[in-house]
XYZ file of C-alpha atoms in Angstrom:
541
model
C -2.545 -16.563 -32.032
C -0.892 -13.553 -32.906
C -3.656 -10.928 -32.856
C -1.939 -7.719 -32.962
C -3.048 -6.917 -36.484
C -6.571 -7.580 -35.650
C -6.229 -5.517 -32.464
C -5.210 -2.338 -34.318
C -7.685 -2.858 -36.937
C -10.442 -3.226 -34.436
C -9.096 0.053 -32.096
C -9.258 2.246 -35.489
C -12.923 0.647 -36.054
C -14.029 1.651 -32.456
C -12.641 5.378 -32.177
C -14.177 6.159 -35.416
C -17.484 5.173 -34.119
C -17.123 6.899 -30.693
C -15.607 10.238 -32.140
C -18.521 10.122 -34.058
C -20.493 9.306 -30.789
C -19.140 12.426 -28.937
C -19.817 14.533 -31.797
C -23.354 13.786 -31.999
C -23.852 13.908 -28.421
C -23.064 17.487 -28.569
C -25.049 18.282 -31.142
C -27.879 16.311 -29.476
C -27.828 18.869 -26.691
C -27.626 21.458 -28.501
C -30.834 20.497 -29.831
C -32.960 19.873 -26.990
C -32.002 23.652 -26.183
C -32.506 25.044 -29.098
C -36.245 23.429 -29.652
C -37.290 24.316 -26.044
C -36.854 28.212 -27.238
C -35.813 28.717 -23.538
C -32.416 30.550 -25.163
C -33.458 32.912 -28.056
C -30.213 33.705 -28.941
C -28.985 30.409 -30.348
C -32.575 29.749 -32.133
C -32.093 28.983 -36.112
C -34.202 26.449 -38.301
C -31.480 26.244 -40.472
C -28.740 25.482 -37.819
C -31.185 23.032 -35.924
C -31.692 21.055 -38.880
C -28.174 20.853 -40.025
C -27.709 19.548 -36.503
C -30.535 17.013 -36.458
C -29.192 15.746 -40.086
C -25.397 15.355 -38.550
C -26.555 13.759 -35.480
C -28.947 11.639 -36.881
C -26.158 10.007 -39.393
C -23.197 9.911 -36.835
C -25.317 7.982 -34.424
C -27.458 5.545 -37.023
C -24.980 5.393 -39.588
C -21.285 5.994 -38.584
C -21.192 4.835 -34.708
C -23.238 1.757 -35.672
C -21.183 0.467 -38.628
C -17.745 1.287 -37.797
C -18.617 -0.167 -33.851
C -20.434 -3.318 -35.592
C -17.292 -3.731 -38.184
C -14.527 -3.242 -35.619
C -16.536 -5.659 -33.014
C -16.982 -8.063 -35.348
C -13.306 -8.398 -36.934
C -12.392 -9.106 -33.086
C -14.868 -11.543 -32.545
C -14.429 -13.292 -35.697
C -10.926 -13.988 -34.556
C -11.181 -14.589 -30.869
C -14.439 -17.134 -31.160
C -12.668 -18.964 -34.449
C -9.034 -18.542 -33.358
C -8.051 -17.795 -36.709
C -6.843 -14.478 -38.172
C -9.052 -11.900 -40.402
C -9.443 -13.316 -43.995
C -8.072 -10.923 -46.166
C -6.766 -8.276 -43.714
C -5.886 -5.760 -46.744
C -9.590 -6.037 -47.902
C -10.642 -5.482 -44.436
C -8.228 -2.407 -44.237
C -9.642 -1.183 -47.993
C -13.098 -1.396 -46.251
C -12.139 0.958 -43.249
C -10.535 3.444 -45.567
C -13.572 3.309 -48.122
C -16.272 4.053 -45.475
C -13.899 6.713 -43.587
C -13.295 8.406 -46.432
C -17.392 8.283 -47.604
C -17.994 9.350 -43.920
C -15.253 12.428 -44.707
C -17.405 13.264 -47.912
C -20.846 13.391 -46.239
C -19.854 15.174 -43.557
C -18.766 18.263 -45.644
C -22.587 18.887 -47.208
C -23.829 18.205 -43.551
C -21.800 20.356 -41.318
C -22.527 23.263 -43.939
C -26.230 22.490 -43.981
C -26.407 21.504 -47.844
C -27.823 17.977 -46.350
C -30.364 19.049 -43.845
C -32.827 16.150 -44.923
C -32.452 14.271 -41.705
C -30.714 10.486 -41.931
C -34.157 9.287 -43.838
C -33.378 9.902 -47.192
C -36.939 10.986 -47.922
C -37.333 12.701 -51.124
C -38.582 15.676 -52.215
C -36.194 16.679 -49.347
C -32.559 16.666 -51.774
C -29.107 16.945 -50.171
C -25.968 17.972 -52.153
C -24.817 14.853 -54.295
C -21.763 14.571 -52.046
C -23.904 13.612 -49.123
C -25.323 10.746 -51.330
C -21.927 9.747 -52.651
C -20.667 9.457 -49.025
C -23.084 7.673 -48.081
C -22.872 5.224 -50.889
C -19.100 4.803 -49.885
C -19.823 4.259 -46.197
C -22.209 1.045 -47.057
C -20.081 0.044 -49.992
C -16.731 -0.359 -47.320
C -19.311 -2.296 -44.975
C -20.293 -4.312 -47.669
C -16.534 -5.807 -47.699
C -16.772 -6.489 -43.778
C -19.888 -8.752 -44.883
C -17.775 -10.481 -47.538
C -15.073 -11.127 -44.774
C -17.436 -12.283 -42.154
C -19.042 -14.880 -44.511
C -15.608 -16.283 -45.609
C -14.276 -16.709 -42.406
C -17.456 -18.354 -41.295
C -17.191 -20.408 -44.586
C -13.590 -21.268 -43.918
C -13.951 -22.204 -40.267
C -16.812 -24.987 -41.391
C -14.153 -26.582 -44.069
C -12.349 -27.285 -41.478
C -14.487 -28.496 -38.574
C -17.222 -30.323 -40.306
C -19.903 -31.001 -38.457
C -18.875 -28.811 -35.455
C -21.324 -25.848 -33.927
C -19.921 -22.903 -35.309
C -19.176 -20.584 -32.241
C -22.314 -18.390 -31.120
C -20.498 -15.316 -31.521
C -19.500 -15.880 -34.650
C -22.858 -17.488 -36.328
C -24.466 -14.551 -35.125
C -21.869 -11.957 -36.374
C -21.883 -13.845 -39.658
C -25.546 -13.812 -39.386
C -25.875 -10.025 -38.928
C -23.478 -9.297 -41.860
C -26.273 -11.583 -44.078
C -28.808 -9.032 -42.448
C -26.883 -6.041 -43.597
C -26.365 -6.979 -46.693
C -30.071 -7.698 -47.538
C -31.283 -4.486 -46.131
C -28.979 -2.093 -46.779
C -29.693 -3.375 -50.637
C -33.128 -1.160 -50.304
C -31.140 2.199 -49.972
C -28.841 1.479 -51.848
C -31.188 1.152 -54.835
C -33.202 4.300 -53.814
C -29.686 6.543 -53.694
C -27.871 4.910 -56.835
C -31.168 5.053 -59.299
C -32.997 8.289 -57.832
C -31.177 10.247 -55.120
C -27.716 10.741 -57.013
C -29.089 11.065 -60.378
C -31.537 13.575 -59.048
C -28.962 15.698 -57.216
C -26.735 15.582 -60.034
C -29.083 17.143 -62.129
C -29.525 13.847 -64.323
C -33.170 13.439 -63.629
C -35.966 16.108 -63.397
C -38.425 14.306 -61.243
C -38.283 10.972 -58.888
C -41.457 9.338 -57.726
C -41.314 10.074 -53.675
C -43.474 7.105 -53.221
C -41.160 4.735 -54.531
C -38.353 6.753 -53.048
C -40.171 5.872 -49.244
C -41.042 2.177 -49.986
C -37.449 1.359 -50.879
C -36.247 3.290 -47.836
C -38.780 1.325 -45.810
C -37.200 -2.088 -47.058
C -33.988 -0.587 -45.020
C -35.640 1.670 -42.379
C -36.684 -0.821 -39.707
C -34.337 -3.822 -40.359
C -31.395 -1.550 -39.718
C -32.447 -1.546 -36.074
C -31.694 -5.218 -35.857
C -28.588 -4.654 -37.287
C -27.679 -2.083 -34.194
C -28.871 -4.200 -32.010
C -27.445 -7.460 -32.467
C -24.060 -6.674 -31.129
C -25.719 -6.095 -28.133
C -27.875 -9.458 -28.658
C -24.168 -11.069 -28.853
C -23.115 -9.482 -25.496
C -26.104 -10.343 -23.833
C -25.183 -14.494 -24.992
C -21.564 -14.948 -24.930
C -20.345 -12.191 -22.619
C -22.559 -11.597 -19.768
C -23.079 -15.185 -18.583
C -19.501 -15.357 -17.954
C -18.894 -11.906 -16.533
C -21.689 -12.854 -13.884
C -19.784 -16.006 -13.401
C -22.285 -18.227 -14.422
C -23.526 -20.018 -17.744
C -25.324 -19.591 -20.812
C -28.933 -21.318 -20.013
C -29.290 -22.467 -23.908
C -26.926 -22.363 -27.009
C -29.649 -23.503 -29.256
C -32.253 -20.747 -27.964
C -29.949 -18.063 -28.717
C -29.374 -19.424 -32.385
C -33.101 -19.733 -32.939
C -33.639 -16.168 -31.531
C -30.981 -14.775 -34.060
C -32.649 -16.505 -36.903
C -35.765 -15.439 -36.052
C -34.721 -11.698 -35.837
C -32.797 -12.101 -39.278
C -35.887 -13.911 -40.952
C -38.708 -11.831 -39.965
C -36.916 -8.584 -39.160
C -36.150 -8.250 -42.752
C -39.597 -8.547 -44.653
C -41.261 -5.682 -42.374
C -41.212 -1.784 -42.504
C -44.704 -1.051 -43.716
C -45.484 0.143 -39.975
C -43.627 3.225 -41.043
C -45.865 4.066 -44.072
C -49.162 3.729 -42.110
C -50.142 7.060 -42.574
C -48.644 7.168 -46.568
C -50.697 6.634 -49.438
C -49.013 4.839 -51.785
C -49.096 1.526 -50.200
C -52.609 -0.603 -49.792
C -54.032 -1.417 -46.724
C -53.372 -5.300 -47.027
C -50.026 -4.604 -47.941
C -49.436 -2.676 -44.536
C -51.321 -5.484 -42.401
C -48.888 -8.222 -44.061
C -46.110 -5.695 -42.384
C -47.511 -5.310 -39.409
C -48.049 -8.744 -38.400
C -44.243 -9.722 -39.459
C -43.555 -6.934 -37.026
C -45.142 -8.500 -34.340
C -43.694 -11.863 -35.332
C -39.972 -10.116 -34.483
C -41.042 -9.590 -30.687
C -40.510 -13.531 -30.329
C -36.929 -13.553 -30.269
C -36.864 -10.256 -28.116
C -39.112 -12.621 -25.403
C -36.969 -15.598 -25.963
C -33.716 -13.343 -25.585
C -35.352 -11.716 -22.112
C -35.788 -15.554 -20.818
C -32.525 -17.066 -21.865
C -30.308 -14.089 -20.495
C -32.434 -13.558 -17.261
C -32.124 -17.657 -16.694
C -28.402 -17.662 -17.429
C -28.173 -13.973 -14.867
C -30.403 -16.633 -12.113
C -27.619 -19.277 -13.000
C -24.954 -16.919 -11.892
C -26.661 -15.450 -9.169
C -27.512 -18.784 -7.436
C -23.963 -19.981 -8.097
C -22.912 -16.920 -6.264
C -24.946 -17.768 -3.257
C -28.363 -15.861 -3.837
C -31.160 -17.863 -1.928
C -34.656 -17.319 -2.128
C -36.927 -16.164 -5.084
C -35.236 -13.256 -6.093
C -32.048 -13.517 -3.898
C -30.027 -14.349 -7.050
C -30.282 -10.682 -8.208
C -28.971 -9.129 -5.352
C -25.373 -11.800 -5.193
C -24.977 -11.010 -9.010
C -21.623 -8.686 -9.423
C -23.410 -5.354 -10.059
C -19.903 -3.840 -9.952
C -19.091 -5.564 -13.241
C -19.561 -3.173 -15.916
C -20.992 -5.986 -18.198
C -23.938 -7.181 -15.706
C -24.898 -3.456 -14.821
C -25.061 -2.723 -18.554
C -27.446 -5.461 -19.184
C -29.510 -4.828 -16.206
C -29.874 -1.167 -17.054
C -29.998 -1.963 -20.908
C -33.375 -4.909 -20.401
C -34.753 -2.326 -18.361
C -34.885 0.339 -21.318
C -35.451 -2.238 -24.054
C -38.992 -3.070 -22.065
C -39.724 0.251 -22.112
C -38.756 0.849 -25.278
C -40.667 -2.474 -26.653
C -43.712 -1.233 -25.493
C -43.549 1.803 -27.229
C -42.511 -0.225 -30.379
C -45.649 -2.327 -29.998
C -47.862 0.746 -29.823
C -45.641 2.252 -32.930
C -46.612 -1.187 -35.164
C -50.138 -1.339 -34.356
C -52.266 0.623 -36.711
C -55.009 2.635 -34.287
C -52.449 3.449 -31.801
C -49.806 4.730 -34.357
C -52.381 7.131 -36.217
C -52.760 8.951 -32.610
C -48.899 9.438 -31.754
C -47.984 9.519 -35.712
C -45.136 12.087 -36.235
C -44.904 13.150 -32.630
C -42.498 13.409 -30.209
C -43.384 10.047 -28.982
C -41.479 8.257 -31.905
C -37.920 9.883 -31.266
C -39.083 8.959 -27.257
C -39.438 4.965 -28.552
C -36.086 4.834 -30.601
C -34.031 6.621 -28.205
C -35.028 4.134 -25.797
C -34.417 1.425 -28.272
C -30.910 2.725 -29.688
C -29.485 5.519 -27.566
C -30.707 2.955 -24.460
C -30.226 -0.373 -24.736
C -27.810 -0.678 -27.942
C -25.625 2.169 -27.001
C -25.005 1.054 -23.261
C -24.141 -2.262 -24.454
C -21.659 -0.866 -27.017
C -20.468 0.790 -23.792
C -20.258 -2.359 -21.818
C -18.319 -4.029 -24.873
C -15.843 -1.101 -25.252
C -14.968 -1.562 -21.361
C -14.465 -5.158 -21.739
C -12.214 -4.946 -24.970
C -10.206 -1.699 -24.260
C -7.932 -3.574 -21.910
C -7.501 -6.536 -24.209
C -7.112 -4.234 -26.858
C -4.825 -1.615 -25.628
C -2.892 -3.987 -23.097
C -3.828 -1.654 -19.993
C -5.792 -1.832 -17.462
C -8.995 0.034 -17.783
C -8.264 3.661 -16.018
C -11.303 3.470 -13.652
C -13.846 1.099 -12.892
C -15.578 3.312 -10.762
C -15.666 5.905 -13.327
C -17.075 3.401 -15.854
C -19.600 2.376 -13.144
C -20.600 6.111 -12.764
C -20.800 6.415 -16.523
C -23.307 3.731 -16.928
C -25.402 4.764 -14.238
C -25.473 8.340 -15.597
C -26.429 7.257 -18.753
C -29.291 5.530 -18.116
C -30.904 8.194 -15.450
C -30.124 11.253 -18.290
C -31.508 8.664 -20.797
C -34.703 8.239 -18.397
C -35.333 11.538 -17.843
C -35.124 12.513 -21.358
C -37.306 9.676 -23.372
C -40.102 10.422 -20.504
C -41.369 13.613 -21.333
C -40.866 12.851 -25.066
C -43.402 10.294 -24.690
C -45.803 12.406 -22.530
C -45.207 15.425 -25.068
C -46.247 12.718 -27.862
C -49.416 11.961 -26.211
C -50.099 15.892 -25.821
C -49.731 16.488 -29.511
C -46.148 17.649 -29.776
C -45.271 17.234 -33.065
C -41.609 15.801 -34.232
C -39.130 17.390 -36.883
C -39.625 21.078 -35.392
C -37.116 23.592 -34.697
C -39.386 25.312 -32.542
C -42.201 24.644 -29.788
C -43.235 28.240 -29.365
C -47.036 28.402 -30.022
C -49.584 30.873 -28.992
C -51.714 28.273 -27.400
C -52.729 27.429 -23.882
C -52.127 23.778 -24.636
C -48.456 24.292 -25.501
C -47.845 25.819 -22.220
C -48.076 22.532 -20.694
C -45.162 21.570 -22.887
C -42.420 23.502 -20.976
C -41.705 21.900 -17.550
C -41.280 18.742 -20.323
C -38.632 20.536 -22.030
C -36.758 21.398 -19.216
C -36.773 18.484 -18.240
C -35.511 16.846 -21.142
C -32.574 19.419 -21.311
C -31.650 18.436 -17.708
C -31.753 14.909 -18.926
C -29.638 15.543 -21.956
C -26.946 17.191 -20.220
C -26.715 14.118 -17.818
C -26.037 11.883 -20.881
C -23.466 14.394 -22.454
C -21.458 14.291 -18.810
C -21.769 10.496 -18.957
C -20.647 10.565 -22.789
C -17.630 12.613 -21.944
C -16.778 10.474 -19.223
C -16.695 7.126 -21.511
C -14.573 8.916 -24.017
C -12.067 10.174 -21.267
C -11.821 6.807 -19.475
C -11.047 5.023 -22.783
C -8.509 7.576 -23.654
C -7.136 7.343 -20.308
C -7.110 3.575 -20.564
C -4.771 3.881 -23.899
C -2.361 6.678 -23.258
C -1.890 7.076 -19.807
C 1.459 5.659 -19.190
C 1.113 4.710 -15.843
C -1.528 2.138 -16.301
C -0.754 -1.465 -15.396
C -0.341 -4.004 -18.243
C -3.020 -6.330 -18.967
C -2.457 -9.273 -20.438
C -6.314 -11.116 -20.342
C -8.148 -12.811 -23.404
C -11.712 -12.522 -24.586
C -13.743 -14.961 -22.409
C -17.057 -16.777 -23.857
C -19.589 -18.098 -21.593
C -20.248 -21.829 -22.015
C -23.914 -23.030 -22.434
C -24.775 -24.909 -19.115
C -25.401 -28.473 -21.000
C -22.312 -28.512 -23.851
C -23.445 -28.701 -27.239
C -21.847 -31.075 -29.216
C -24.085 -31.151 -32.480
C -26.791 -28.910 -33.811
C -29.071 -29.214 -36.887
C -27.724 -27.776 -39.987
C -30.741 -25.442 -39.887
C -29.177 -23.739 -36.166
C -25.638 -23.898 -38.044
C -26.070 -22.187 -41.182
C -27.691 -19.480 -43.372
C -28.209 -21.599 -46.936
C -31.634 -22.505 -45.857
C -32.623 -19.030 -44.848
C -31.229 -17.046 -47.295
C -33.824 -18.642 -49.636
C -36.697 -18.176 -47.074
C -35.793 -14.327 -47.073
C -35.638 -14.251 -50.624
C -39.288 -15.581 -50.820
C -40.689 -13.460 -47.869
C -38.940 -10.502 -49.585
C -40.347 -11.144 -53.082
C -43.870 -11.358 -51.327
C -43.655 -8.274 -49.191
C -41.597 -6.323 -51.439
C -42.472 -7.198 -54.767
C -45.386 -5.892 -55.531
C -45.329 -2.924 -53.559
C -42.104 -2.044 -55.505
C -43.322 -3.669 -58.961
C -46.383 -1.633 -59.083
C -44.385 1.690 -59.500
C -43.741 0.781 -62.814
C -47.434 -0.129 -63.966
C -49.564 2.548 -62.550
C -49.238 6.003 -63.627
C -47.890 7.965 -60.684
C -46.625 11.495 -60.207
C -42.410 12.585 -59.681
C -41.713 15.260 -57.535
C -38.783 17.467 -58.092
C -36.094 17.863 -55.151
C -36.450 20.604 -52.695
C -32.754 22.177 -52.974
C -30.873 23.341 -49.933
């Protein structure tokens, strides 16, 4: 198959993603410097919140959406061995999302959309921000349609055959995104845009927060699934072994998609608009979603053990040292799993009602989600990029040693950055503030941790710069050797010839999701239309 067009499509998506990423990294370092209060000359609440909002949008929406779309296109074409369905539509999706990103960037960078990335009224952004964010999502919906159509076409041509695992999970992620993005889309289209344009005087912030809770937590799994795909389909092969179980991987993805959607109220534990019974229901659902993480951890570690023993590892743990640590994919998953374990522990605290009350809206919270997102998710994005770039550009990676150094620096920097965040949260430091200069003996204990965070952020910024430099030199340096390799997918240790239809299709699971969403969000949303509530006018910025 001549996949030149697909390679170009993927590269365009990935460069937009990583362009957003490097800008967000510089903004992140500014934020820890400004927040610390150590450099009074740079302190400015308005600039700080504009920076935080831009950083959050670039990382959570732009980096992830463009990366996942580009990754999905090339994963689909290489695993199914067929071209992208409707290439013009794919480019239209790219253009729509890019145009929306540019529109949203204008009010963000001018301080007219300093509402973080959580879409919580009564904070109100300029209408251009909401229009831009909507177009970004609409463009991603076109990608979802293409992924679903490609899987459907393949199944028609190959009846009864197991859909390749990479494509099965990618299509599942597209379905997850269609479901979860609906919440914020409804909020933006029917509340925030009319409010920003002056078509409405008031809106109900409780309803808005409930609708955003529909999106807020499942979006984490939208970010995470590409990392899990790499865990299952790239890592075992790169480590020199086999996937422990294809069926367990499919089950893990299904549980993530099905049970990762009807949750989110653990973000509203301290909010008054939802009854404690609904919060308890969502809390139980949140703990259910730990199951695929345990399944993934077991399956991936088993796959690594197979590889290590095939490479000559002896004894109980000798296989660990036998793994090819110099391989960027293998190194990334080891470091990524370490951060996932620590971040997952913090997530269990957040999902537990009593313990959540202790750390709610403290620095603990950004410490947790940076470990999961900027830690596990982003380091696997790095690994995928290092693996794909020679294939996409046709040139050898500029420097393997630089890539290894970059990954270690990211892990070390993330550890130094997030550990103080967790400690400061337990010491009571609030989040979402632009300064920590309080006249209190207690706050003096915060200073060493603020200094450590600055140091950790600098290490991460250096790592991010090395990453972009390595990719740019790979693609643009004229002296690089040619590379003609192709994407290689891991084979399961026991070949899979057939799987049950419920592990090979999402028709049944869409019905289950619809039922669960109706139960977990139906009444909590409808109540706002049947009970007397009070709206809130927007706060202009």
